[in-house]
Structure formats: C-alpha cells, structure tokens
PDB file of C-alpha atoms in Angstrom:
ATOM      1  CA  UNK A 142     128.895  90.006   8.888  1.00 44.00           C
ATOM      2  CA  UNK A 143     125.544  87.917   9.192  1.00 49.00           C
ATOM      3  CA  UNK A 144     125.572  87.045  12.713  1.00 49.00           C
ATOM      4  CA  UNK A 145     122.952  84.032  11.612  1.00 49.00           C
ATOM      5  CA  UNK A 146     120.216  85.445  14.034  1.00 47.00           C
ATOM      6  CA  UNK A 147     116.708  87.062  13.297  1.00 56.00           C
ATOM      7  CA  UNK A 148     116.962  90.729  12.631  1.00 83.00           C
ATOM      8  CA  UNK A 149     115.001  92.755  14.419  1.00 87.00           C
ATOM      9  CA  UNK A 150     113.247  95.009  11.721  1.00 93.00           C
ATOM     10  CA  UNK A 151     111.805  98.864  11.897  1.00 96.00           C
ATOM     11  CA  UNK A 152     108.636  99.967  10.407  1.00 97.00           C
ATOM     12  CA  UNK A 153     108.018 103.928   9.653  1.00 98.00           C
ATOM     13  CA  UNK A 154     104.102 104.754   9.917  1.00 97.00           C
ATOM     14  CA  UNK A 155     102.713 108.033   8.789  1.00 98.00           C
ATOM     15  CA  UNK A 156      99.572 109.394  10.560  1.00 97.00           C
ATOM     16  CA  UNK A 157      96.620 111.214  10.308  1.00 98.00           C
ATOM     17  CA  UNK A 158      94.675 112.563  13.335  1.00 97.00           C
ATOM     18  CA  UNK A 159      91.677 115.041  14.476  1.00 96.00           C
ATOM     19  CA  UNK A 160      93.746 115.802  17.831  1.00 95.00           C
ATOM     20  CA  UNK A 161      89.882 117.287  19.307  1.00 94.00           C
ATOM     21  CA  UNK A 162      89.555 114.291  20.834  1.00 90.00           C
ATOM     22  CA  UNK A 163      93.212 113.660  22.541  1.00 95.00           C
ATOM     23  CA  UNK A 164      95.656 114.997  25.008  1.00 94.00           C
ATOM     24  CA  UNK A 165      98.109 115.737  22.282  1.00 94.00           C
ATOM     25  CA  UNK A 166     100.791 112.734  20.953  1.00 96.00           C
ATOM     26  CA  UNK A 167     102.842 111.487  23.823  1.00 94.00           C
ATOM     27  CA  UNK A 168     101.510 108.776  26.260  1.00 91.00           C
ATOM     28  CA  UNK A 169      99.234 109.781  29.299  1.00 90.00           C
ATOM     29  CA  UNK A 170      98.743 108.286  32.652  1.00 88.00           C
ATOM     30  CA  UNK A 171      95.260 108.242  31.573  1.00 86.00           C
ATOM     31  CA  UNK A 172      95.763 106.324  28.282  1.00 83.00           C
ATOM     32  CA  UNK A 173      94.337 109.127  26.246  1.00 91.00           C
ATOM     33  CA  UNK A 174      97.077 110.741  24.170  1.00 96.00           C
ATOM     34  CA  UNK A 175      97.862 109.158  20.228  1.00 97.00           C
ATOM     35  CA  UNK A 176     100.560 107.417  21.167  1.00 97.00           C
ATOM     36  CA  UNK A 177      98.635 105.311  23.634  1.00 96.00           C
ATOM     37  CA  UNK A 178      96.502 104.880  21.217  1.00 95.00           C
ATOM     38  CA  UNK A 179      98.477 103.683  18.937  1.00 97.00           C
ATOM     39  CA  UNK A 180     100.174 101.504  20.792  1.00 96.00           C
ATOM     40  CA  UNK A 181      97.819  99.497  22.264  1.00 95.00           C
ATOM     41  CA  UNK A 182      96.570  98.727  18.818  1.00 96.00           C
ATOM     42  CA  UNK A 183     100.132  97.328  17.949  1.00 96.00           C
ATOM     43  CA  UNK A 184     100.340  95.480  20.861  1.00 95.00           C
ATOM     44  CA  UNK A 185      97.133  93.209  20.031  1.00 94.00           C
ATOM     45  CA  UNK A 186      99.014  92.247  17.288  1.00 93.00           C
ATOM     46  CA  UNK A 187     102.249  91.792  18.711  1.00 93.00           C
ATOM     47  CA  UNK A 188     102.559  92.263  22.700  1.00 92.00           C
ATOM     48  CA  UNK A 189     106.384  92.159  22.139  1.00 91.00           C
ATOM     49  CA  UNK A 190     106.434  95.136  20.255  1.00 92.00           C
ATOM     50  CA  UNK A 191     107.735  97.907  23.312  1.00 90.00           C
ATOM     51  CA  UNK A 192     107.685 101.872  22.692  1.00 93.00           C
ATOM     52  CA  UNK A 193     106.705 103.827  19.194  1.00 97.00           C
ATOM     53  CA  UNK A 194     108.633 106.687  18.628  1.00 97.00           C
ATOM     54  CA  UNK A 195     107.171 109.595  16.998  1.00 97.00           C
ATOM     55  CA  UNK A 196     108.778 112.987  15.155  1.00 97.00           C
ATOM     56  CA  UNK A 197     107.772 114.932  18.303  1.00 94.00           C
ATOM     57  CA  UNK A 198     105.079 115.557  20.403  1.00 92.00           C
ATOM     58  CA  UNK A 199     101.594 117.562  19.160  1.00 93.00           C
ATOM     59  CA  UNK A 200      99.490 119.762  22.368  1.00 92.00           C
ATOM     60  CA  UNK A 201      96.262 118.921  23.456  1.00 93.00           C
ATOM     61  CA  UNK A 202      94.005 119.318  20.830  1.00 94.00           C
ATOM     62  CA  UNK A 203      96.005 120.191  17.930  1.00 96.00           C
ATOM     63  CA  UNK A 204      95.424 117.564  14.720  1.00 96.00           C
ATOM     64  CA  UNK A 205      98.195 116.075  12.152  1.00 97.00           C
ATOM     65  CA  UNK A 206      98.319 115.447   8.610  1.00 97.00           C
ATOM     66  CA  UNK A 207     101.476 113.874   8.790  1.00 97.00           C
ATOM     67  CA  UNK A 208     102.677 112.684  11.818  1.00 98.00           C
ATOM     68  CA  UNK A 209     105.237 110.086  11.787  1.00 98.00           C
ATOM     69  CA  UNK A 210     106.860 107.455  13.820  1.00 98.00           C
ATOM     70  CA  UNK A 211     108.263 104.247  13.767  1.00 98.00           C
ATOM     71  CA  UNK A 212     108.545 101.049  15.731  1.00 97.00           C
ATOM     72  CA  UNK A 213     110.313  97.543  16.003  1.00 96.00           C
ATOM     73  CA  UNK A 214     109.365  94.020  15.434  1.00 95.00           C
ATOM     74  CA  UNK A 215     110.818  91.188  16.703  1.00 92.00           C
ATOM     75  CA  UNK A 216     111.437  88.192  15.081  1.00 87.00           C
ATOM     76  CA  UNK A 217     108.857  85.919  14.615  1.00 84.00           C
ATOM     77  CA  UNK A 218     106.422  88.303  13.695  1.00 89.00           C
ATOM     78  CA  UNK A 219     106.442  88.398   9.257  1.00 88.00           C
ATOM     79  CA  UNK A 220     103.860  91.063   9.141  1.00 93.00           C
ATOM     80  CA  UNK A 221     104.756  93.715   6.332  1.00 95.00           C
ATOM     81  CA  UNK A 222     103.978  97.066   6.034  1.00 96.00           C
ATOM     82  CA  UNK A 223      99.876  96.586   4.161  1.00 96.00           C
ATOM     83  CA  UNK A 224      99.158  94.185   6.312  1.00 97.00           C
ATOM     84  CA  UNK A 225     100.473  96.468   9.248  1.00 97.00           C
ATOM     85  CA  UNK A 226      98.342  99.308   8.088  1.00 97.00           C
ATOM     86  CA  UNK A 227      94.869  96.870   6.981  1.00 97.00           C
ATOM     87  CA  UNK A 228      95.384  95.529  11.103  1.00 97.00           C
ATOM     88  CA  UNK A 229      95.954  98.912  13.171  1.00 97.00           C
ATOM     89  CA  UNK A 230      93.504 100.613  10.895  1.00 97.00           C
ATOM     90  CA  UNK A 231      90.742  98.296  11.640  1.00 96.00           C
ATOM     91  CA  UNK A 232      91.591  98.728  15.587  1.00 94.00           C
ATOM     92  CA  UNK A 233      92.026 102.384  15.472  1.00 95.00           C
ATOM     93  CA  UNK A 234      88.812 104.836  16.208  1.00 91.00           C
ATOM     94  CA  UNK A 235      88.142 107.307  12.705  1.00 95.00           C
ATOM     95  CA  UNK A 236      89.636 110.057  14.014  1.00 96.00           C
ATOM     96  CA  UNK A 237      93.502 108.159  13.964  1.00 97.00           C
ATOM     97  CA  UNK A 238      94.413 106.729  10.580  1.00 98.00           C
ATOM     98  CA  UNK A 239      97.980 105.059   9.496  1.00 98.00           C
ATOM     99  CA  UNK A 240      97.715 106.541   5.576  1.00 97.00           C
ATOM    100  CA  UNK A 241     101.150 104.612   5.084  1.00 97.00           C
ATOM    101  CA  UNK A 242     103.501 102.122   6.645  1.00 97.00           C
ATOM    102  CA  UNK A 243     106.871 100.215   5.263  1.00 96.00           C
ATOM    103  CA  UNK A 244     109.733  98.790   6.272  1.00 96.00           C
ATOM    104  CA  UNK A 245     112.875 101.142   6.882  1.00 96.00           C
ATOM    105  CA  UNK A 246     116.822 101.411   7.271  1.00 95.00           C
ATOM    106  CA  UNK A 247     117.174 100.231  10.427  1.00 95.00           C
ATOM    107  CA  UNK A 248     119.178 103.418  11.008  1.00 96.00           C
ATOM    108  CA  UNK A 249     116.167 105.905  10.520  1.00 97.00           C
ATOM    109  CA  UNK A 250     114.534 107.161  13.579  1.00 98.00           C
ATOM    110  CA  UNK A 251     110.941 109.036  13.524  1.00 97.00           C
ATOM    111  CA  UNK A 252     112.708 112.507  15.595  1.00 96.00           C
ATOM    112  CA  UNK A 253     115.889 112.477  14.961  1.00 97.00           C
ATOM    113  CA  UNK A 254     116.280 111.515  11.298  1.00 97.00           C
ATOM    114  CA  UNK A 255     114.322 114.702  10.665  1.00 97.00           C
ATOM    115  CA  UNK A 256     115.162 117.287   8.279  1.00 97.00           C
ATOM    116  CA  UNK A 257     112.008 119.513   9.005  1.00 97.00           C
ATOM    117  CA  UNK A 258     108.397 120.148   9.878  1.00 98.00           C
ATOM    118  CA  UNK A 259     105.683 122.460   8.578  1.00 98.00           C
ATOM    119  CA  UNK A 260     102.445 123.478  10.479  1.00 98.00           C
ATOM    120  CA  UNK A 261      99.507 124.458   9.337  1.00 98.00           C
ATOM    121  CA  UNK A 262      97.165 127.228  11.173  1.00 98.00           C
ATOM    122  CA  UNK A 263      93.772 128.489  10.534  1.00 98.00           C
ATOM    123  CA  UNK A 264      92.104 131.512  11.195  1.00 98.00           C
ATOM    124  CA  UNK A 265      88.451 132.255  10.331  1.00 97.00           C
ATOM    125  CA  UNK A 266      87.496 136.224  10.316  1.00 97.00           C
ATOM    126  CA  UNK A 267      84.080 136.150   9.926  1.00 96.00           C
ATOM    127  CA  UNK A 268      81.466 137.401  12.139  1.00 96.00           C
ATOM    128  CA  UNK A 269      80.620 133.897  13.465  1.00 97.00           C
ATOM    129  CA  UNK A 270      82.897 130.656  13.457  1.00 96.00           C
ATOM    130  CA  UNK A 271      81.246 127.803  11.864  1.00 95.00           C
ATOM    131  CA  UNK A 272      80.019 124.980  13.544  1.00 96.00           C
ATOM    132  CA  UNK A 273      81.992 122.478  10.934  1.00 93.00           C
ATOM    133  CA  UNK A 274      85.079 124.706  12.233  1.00 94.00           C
ATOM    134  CA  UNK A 275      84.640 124.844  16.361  1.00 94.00           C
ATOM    135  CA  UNK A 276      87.985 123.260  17.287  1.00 92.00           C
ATOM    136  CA  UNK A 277      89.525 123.605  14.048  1.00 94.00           C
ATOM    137  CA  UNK A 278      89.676 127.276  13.544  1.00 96.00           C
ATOM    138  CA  UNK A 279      90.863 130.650  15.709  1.00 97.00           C
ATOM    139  CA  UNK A 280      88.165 132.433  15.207  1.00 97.00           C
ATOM    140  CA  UNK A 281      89.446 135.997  15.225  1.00 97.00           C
ATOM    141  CA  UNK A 282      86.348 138.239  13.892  1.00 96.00           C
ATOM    142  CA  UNK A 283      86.791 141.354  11.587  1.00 95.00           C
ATOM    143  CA  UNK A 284      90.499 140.246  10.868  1.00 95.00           C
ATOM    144  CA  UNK A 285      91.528 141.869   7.898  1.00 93.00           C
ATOM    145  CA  UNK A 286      95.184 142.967   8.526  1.00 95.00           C
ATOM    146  CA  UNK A 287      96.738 140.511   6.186  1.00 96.00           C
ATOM    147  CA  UNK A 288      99.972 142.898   4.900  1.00 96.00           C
ATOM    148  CA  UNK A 289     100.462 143.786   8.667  1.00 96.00           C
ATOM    149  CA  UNK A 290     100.303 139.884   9.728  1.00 97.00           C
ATOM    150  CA  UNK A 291     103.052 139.156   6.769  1.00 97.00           C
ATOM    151  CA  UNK A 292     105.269 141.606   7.761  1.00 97.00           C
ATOM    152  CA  UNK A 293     105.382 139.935  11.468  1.00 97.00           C
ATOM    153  CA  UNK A 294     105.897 136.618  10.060  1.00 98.00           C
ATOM    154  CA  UNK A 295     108.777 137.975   8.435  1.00 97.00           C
ATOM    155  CA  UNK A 296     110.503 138.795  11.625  1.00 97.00           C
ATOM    156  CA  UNK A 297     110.742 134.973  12.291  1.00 98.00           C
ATOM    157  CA  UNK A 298     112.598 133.977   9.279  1.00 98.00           C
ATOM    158  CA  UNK A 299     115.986 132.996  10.054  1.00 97.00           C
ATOM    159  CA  UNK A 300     117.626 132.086  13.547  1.00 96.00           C
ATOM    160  CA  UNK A 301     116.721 133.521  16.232  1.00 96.00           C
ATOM    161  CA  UNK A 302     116.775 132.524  20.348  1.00 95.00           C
ATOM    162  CA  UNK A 303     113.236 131.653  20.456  1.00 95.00           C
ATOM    163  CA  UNK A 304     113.019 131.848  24.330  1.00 94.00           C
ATOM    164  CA  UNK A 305     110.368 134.536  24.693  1.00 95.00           C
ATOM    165  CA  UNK A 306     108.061 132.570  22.719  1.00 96.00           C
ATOM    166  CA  UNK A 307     107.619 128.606  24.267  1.00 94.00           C
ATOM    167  CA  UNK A 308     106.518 127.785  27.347  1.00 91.00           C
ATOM    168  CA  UNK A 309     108.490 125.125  30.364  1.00 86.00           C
ATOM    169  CA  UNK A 310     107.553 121.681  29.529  1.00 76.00           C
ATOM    170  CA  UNK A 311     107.975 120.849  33.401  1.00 66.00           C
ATOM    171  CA  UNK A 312     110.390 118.478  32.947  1.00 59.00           C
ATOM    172  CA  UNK A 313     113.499 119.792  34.160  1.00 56.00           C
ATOM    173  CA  UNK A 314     115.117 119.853  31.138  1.00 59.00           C
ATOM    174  CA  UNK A 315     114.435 123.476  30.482  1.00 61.00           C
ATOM    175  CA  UNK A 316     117.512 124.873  31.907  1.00 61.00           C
ATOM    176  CA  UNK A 317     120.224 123.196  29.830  1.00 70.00           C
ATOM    177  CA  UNK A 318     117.884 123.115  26.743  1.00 80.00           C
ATOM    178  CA  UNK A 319     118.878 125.091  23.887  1.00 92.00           C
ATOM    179  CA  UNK A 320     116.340 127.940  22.293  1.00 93.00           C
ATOM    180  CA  UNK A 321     118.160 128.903  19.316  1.00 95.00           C
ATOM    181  CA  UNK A 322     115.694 127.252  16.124  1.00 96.00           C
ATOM    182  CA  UNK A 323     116.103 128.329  12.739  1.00 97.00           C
ATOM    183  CA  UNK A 324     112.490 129.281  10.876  1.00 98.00           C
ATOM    184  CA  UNK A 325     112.355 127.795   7.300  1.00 97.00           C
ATOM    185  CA  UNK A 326     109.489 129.748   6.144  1.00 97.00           C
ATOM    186  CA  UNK A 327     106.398 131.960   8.190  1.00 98.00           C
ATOM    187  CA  UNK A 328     103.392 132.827   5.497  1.00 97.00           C
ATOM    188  CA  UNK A 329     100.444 133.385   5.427  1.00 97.00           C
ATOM    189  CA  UNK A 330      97.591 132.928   2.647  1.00 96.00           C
ATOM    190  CA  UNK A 331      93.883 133.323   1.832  1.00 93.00           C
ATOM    191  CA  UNK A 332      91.629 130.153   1.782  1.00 89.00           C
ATOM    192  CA  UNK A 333      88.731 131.793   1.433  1.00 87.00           C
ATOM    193  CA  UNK A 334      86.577 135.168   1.654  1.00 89.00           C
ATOM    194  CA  UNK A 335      86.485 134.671   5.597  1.00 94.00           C
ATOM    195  CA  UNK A 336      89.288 132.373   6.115  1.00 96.00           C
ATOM    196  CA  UNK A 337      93.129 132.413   6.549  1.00 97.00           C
ATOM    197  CA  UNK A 338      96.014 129.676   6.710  1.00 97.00           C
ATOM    198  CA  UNK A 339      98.876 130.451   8.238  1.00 98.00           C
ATOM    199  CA  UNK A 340     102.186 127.952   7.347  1.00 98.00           C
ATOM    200  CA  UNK A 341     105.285 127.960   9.723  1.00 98.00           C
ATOM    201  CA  UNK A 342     108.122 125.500   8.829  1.00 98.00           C
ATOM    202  CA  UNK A 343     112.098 124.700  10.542  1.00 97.00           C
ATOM    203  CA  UNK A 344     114.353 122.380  11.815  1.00 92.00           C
ATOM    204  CA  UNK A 345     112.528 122.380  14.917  1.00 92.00           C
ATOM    205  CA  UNK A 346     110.532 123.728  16.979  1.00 96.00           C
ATOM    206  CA  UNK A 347     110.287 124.533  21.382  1.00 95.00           C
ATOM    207  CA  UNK A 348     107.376 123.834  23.114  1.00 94.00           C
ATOM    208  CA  UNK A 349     103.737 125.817  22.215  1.00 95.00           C
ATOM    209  CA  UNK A 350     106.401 128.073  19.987  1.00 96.00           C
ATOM    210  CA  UNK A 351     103.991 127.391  16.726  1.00 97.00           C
ATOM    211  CA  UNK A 352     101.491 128.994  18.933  1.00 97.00           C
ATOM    212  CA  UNK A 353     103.237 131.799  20.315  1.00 97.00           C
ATOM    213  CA  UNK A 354     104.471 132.926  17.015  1.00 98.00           C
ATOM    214  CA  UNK A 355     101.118 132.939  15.847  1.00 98.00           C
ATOM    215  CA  UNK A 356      99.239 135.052  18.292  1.00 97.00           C
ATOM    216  CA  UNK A 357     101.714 137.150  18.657  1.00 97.00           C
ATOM    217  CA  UNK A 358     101.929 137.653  15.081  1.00 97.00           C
ATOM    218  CA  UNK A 359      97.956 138.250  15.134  1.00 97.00           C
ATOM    219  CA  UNK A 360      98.672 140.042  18.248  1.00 96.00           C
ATOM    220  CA  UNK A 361     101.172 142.523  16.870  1.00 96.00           C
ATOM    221  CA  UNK A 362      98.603 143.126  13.474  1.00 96.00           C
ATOM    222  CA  UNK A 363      96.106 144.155  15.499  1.00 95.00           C
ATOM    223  CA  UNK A 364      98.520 147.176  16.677  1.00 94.00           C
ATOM    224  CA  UNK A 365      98.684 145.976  20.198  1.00 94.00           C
ATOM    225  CA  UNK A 366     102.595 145.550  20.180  1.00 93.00           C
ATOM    226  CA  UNK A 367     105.036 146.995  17.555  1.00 93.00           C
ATOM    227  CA  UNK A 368     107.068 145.013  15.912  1.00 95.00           C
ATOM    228  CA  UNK A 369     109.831 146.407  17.795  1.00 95.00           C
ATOM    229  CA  UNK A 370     108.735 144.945  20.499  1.00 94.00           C
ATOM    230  CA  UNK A 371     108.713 141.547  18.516  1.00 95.00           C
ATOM    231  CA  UNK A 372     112.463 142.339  17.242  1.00 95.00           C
ATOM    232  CA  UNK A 373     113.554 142.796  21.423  1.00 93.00           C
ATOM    233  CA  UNK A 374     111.749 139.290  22.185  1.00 94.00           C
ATOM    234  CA  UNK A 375     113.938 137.383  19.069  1.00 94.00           C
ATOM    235  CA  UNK A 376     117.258 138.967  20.579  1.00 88.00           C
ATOM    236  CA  UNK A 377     117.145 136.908  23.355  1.00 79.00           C
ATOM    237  CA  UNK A 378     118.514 139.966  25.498  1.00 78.00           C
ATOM    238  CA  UNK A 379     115.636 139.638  28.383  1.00 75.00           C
ATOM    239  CA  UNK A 380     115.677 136.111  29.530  1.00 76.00           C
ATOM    240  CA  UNK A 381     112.609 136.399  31.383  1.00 80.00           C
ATOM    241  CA  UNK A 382     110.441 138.228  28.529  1.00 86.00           C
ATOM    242  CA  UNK A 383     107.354 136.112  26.811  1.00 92.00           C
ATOM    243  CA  UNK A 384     105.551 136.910  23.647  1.00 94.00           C
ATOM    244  CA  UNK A 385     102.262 138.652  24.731  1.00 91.00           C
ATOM    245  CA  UNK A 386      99.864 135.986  23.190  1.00 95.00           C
ATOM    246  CA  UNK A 387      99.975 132.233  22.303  1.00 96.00           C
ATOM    247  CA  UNK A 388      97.290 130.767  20.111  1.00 97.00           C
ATOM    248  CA  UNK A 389      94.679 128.076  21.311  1.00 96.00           C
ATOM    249  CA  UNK A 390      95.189 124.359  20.001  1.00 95.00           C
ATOM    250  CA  UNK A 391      92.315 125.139  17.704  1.00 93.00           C
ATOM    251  CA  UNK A 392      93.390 125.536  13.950  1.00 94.00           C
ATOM    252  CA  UNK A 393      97.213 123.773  14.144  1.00 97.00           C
ATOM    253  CA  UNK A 394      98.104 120.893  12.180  1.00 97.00           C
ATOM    254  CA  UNK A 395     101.596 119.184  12.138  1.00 98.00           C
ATOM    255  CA  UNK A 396     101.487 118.988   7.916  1.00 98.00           C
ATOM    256  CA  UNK A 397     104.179 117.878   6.908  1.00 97.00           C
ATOM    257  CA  UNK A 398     107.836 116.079   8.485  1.00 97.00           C
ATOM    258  CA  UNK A 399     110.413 115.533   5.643  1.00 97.00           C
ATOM    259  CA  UNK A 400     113.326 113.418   5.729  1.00 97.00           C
ATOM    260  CA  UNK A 401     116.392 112.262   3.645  1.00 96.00           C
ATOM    261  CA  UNK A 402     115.376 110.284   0.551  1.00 94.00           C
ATOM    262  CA  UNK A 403     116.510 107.273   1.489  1.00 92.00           C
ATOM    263  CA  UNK A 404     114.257 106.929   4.473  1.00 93.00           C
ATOM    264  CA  UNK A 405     111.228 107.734   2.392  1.00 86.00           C
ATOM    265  CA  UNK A 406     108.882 104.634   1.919  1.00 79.00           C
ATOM    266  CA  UNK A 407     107.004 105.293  -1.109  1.00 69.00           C
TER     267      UNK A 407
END
C-alpha cells in the first residue's frame, strides 16, 4: 500500500575505467580508489546521497569495462538517469566514465543481484612490450605454448575449493569465508601475431584468484609445475598450499557482470 511518502529511488550505473591510475575500486583512506572517486562526484550533486555499492572490488591497477554499481536518491532530488550520467561525466577525470545509468527495481543490488562476471587478461609475447601496452599487458616474451596454456585452463572448469589460489584480504573474515567458486568458462585466444587474451568467467570469484589462475596457468605451460600439481592445489586437501605464481594487475579487466533481465536498464 502507498504509504503517501517520497520513495526513495535506486539508480544502476555501469562503468568504464583505466585502473593505472587507482588503488583498485573500494574507498581508500587516501581518497584514491574508484569508488571515492565516484562518489565525491555524486555528492556535488546531491550531498545526501551516502555509500555506492559496486559488483565487487577490482586490485590496484587492474581496469573495467563493465563495472557496475548502484546508489540511492532521496527525495527531492528528480534527476534521471541522462542527466545523472551528462553531470558525473563532466566531474569525472577521462580515465572513469559512467557509459550508462537508469533507474532500477528497488530490489536489485550491484553484488548481490549478480549472476556472473567475466575477466579479461592480456598477454603480449613479443620480444619487447609496447609502450601503448606498459600497464596493460603481461609481457611474457617468447610465449608460444598456447595448447599447453588451454589444457591448464581446463583444470579450472567446474567447482573446485579455490583456496590455494587467493590471497587473505586482512580483514578477518578469511577464516569463516567459504573457497568453494564454480568457474563458468577459462579460454584463451589469439589477438594478434604477438598477443594473447585470456577470458575467465563464474559466479564469483576470491581475492587476486583471477590472477593466480592465470600465472599459474602460464606458470604450469612453461613446464615449471605439472598439472598434477595444479589438480592437488583444486582438491583442497593441503590447506596451507598456494598456487606457485599470481599475475601482476597489468592486463586484467573486469568485462563483463550479468544479471537477471529484469534488472537490465537498456
């Protein structure tokens, strides 16, 4: 029933970022992660407006195509979703675009609505890394073990305890948190004559885990570990086991984060 009061109404915003420049997505004592960012822009606009939730966090350095998130606006404030994108876009720096932003079902929520999320990472193999790349890229020179690097990826598919390869986020939490994550799909293509991309999509994902299961996958190609080795890690058995490499920041993008239809905006 209409209780006769202002609603309170939720925007979802989808983002684009070069994450070079920032200390990954969630807010900083120093003011310098996306989400500060992003906030403070909304705030000019509205200084009612409290905390923007996004689908999870991003590292240090790594970039998204699609992040999303979503906030709410009190009454009183009539902006819609253009006219939110036209105002934060014109506060925002280049390297942090909204590309969308509506109104949504009050019931949606940037994390946990969530079906699943794809990453993107690149490799360059040739004998020097671009300029136009440096902080984009893992340069890995020579790679040519492409067969050997899907047949890793394989050994992700599926659910697995995932322990071995995340790091503690510091927080405490890490004791009661579960591991177990189901991998949707691990691939990898050519994008060029010196240049890989490497796609990793699930329900979710533990902390740095993109970038454990890629260096360890590179890892393993190279013949430094057999895959074995990689089987033992996804048992779970040895609690205090870690995957032998995990992947700078450079070359991951959060790509894509899909939801149910009916909390799509466009």
């Amino acid at each position: 029933m209409d209780s006769g009061f202002p609603q309170i109404r939720r925007f979802r915003i989808d983002l684009a970022y070069d994450g070079r420049a920032f200390a990954g997505w969630q807010s900083q004592t120093g003011g310098d992660a996306v989400q500060d960012i992003l906030e403070n822009a909304i705030r000019k606009h509205c200084p009612a407006i409290g905390r923007v939730h996004g689908s999870g966090r991003t590292d240090a350095g790594v970039s998204a195509e699609q992040q999303v998130a979503h906030f709410d606006v009190p009454p009183g404030c009539r902006m819609n979703g253009d006219e939110w994108q036209r105002a934060l876009n014109s506060q925002l720096g280049p390297t942090v675009r909204v590309m969308r932003c509506g109104e949504i079902d009050p019931a949606f929520h940037a994390r946990f609505s969530a079906l699943e999320k794809a990453y993107r990472y690149d490799i360059a193999t040739g004998a020097v890394l671009p300029p136009l790349r440096a902080g984009l890229a893992w340069h890995q020179r020579g790679f040519d073990r492409v067969e050997e690097l899907k047949a890793v990826l394989g050994l992700y598919l599926g659910t697995h305890d995932f322990r071995a390869f995340s790091a503690n986020r510091k927080d405490g939490k890490d004791a009661t948190r579960s591991t177990i994550r189901t991998i949707l799909t691990a691939e990898v293509t050519s994008t060029g004559p010196e240049s890989l991309s490497l796609r990793v999509s699930g329900r979710g994902f533990l902390y740095k885990m993109v970038r454990f299961l890629v260096g360890s996958a590179v890892y393993c190609a190279r013949g430094k570990i057999d895959r074995d080795q990689i089987r033992n890690l996804l048992s779970g058995d040895h609690r205090e086991a870690k995957a032998p490499h995990c992947a700078p920041a450079d070359g991951l993008s959060l790509v894509e984060v899909r939801y149910p239809e009916a909390f799509e905006i466009f």
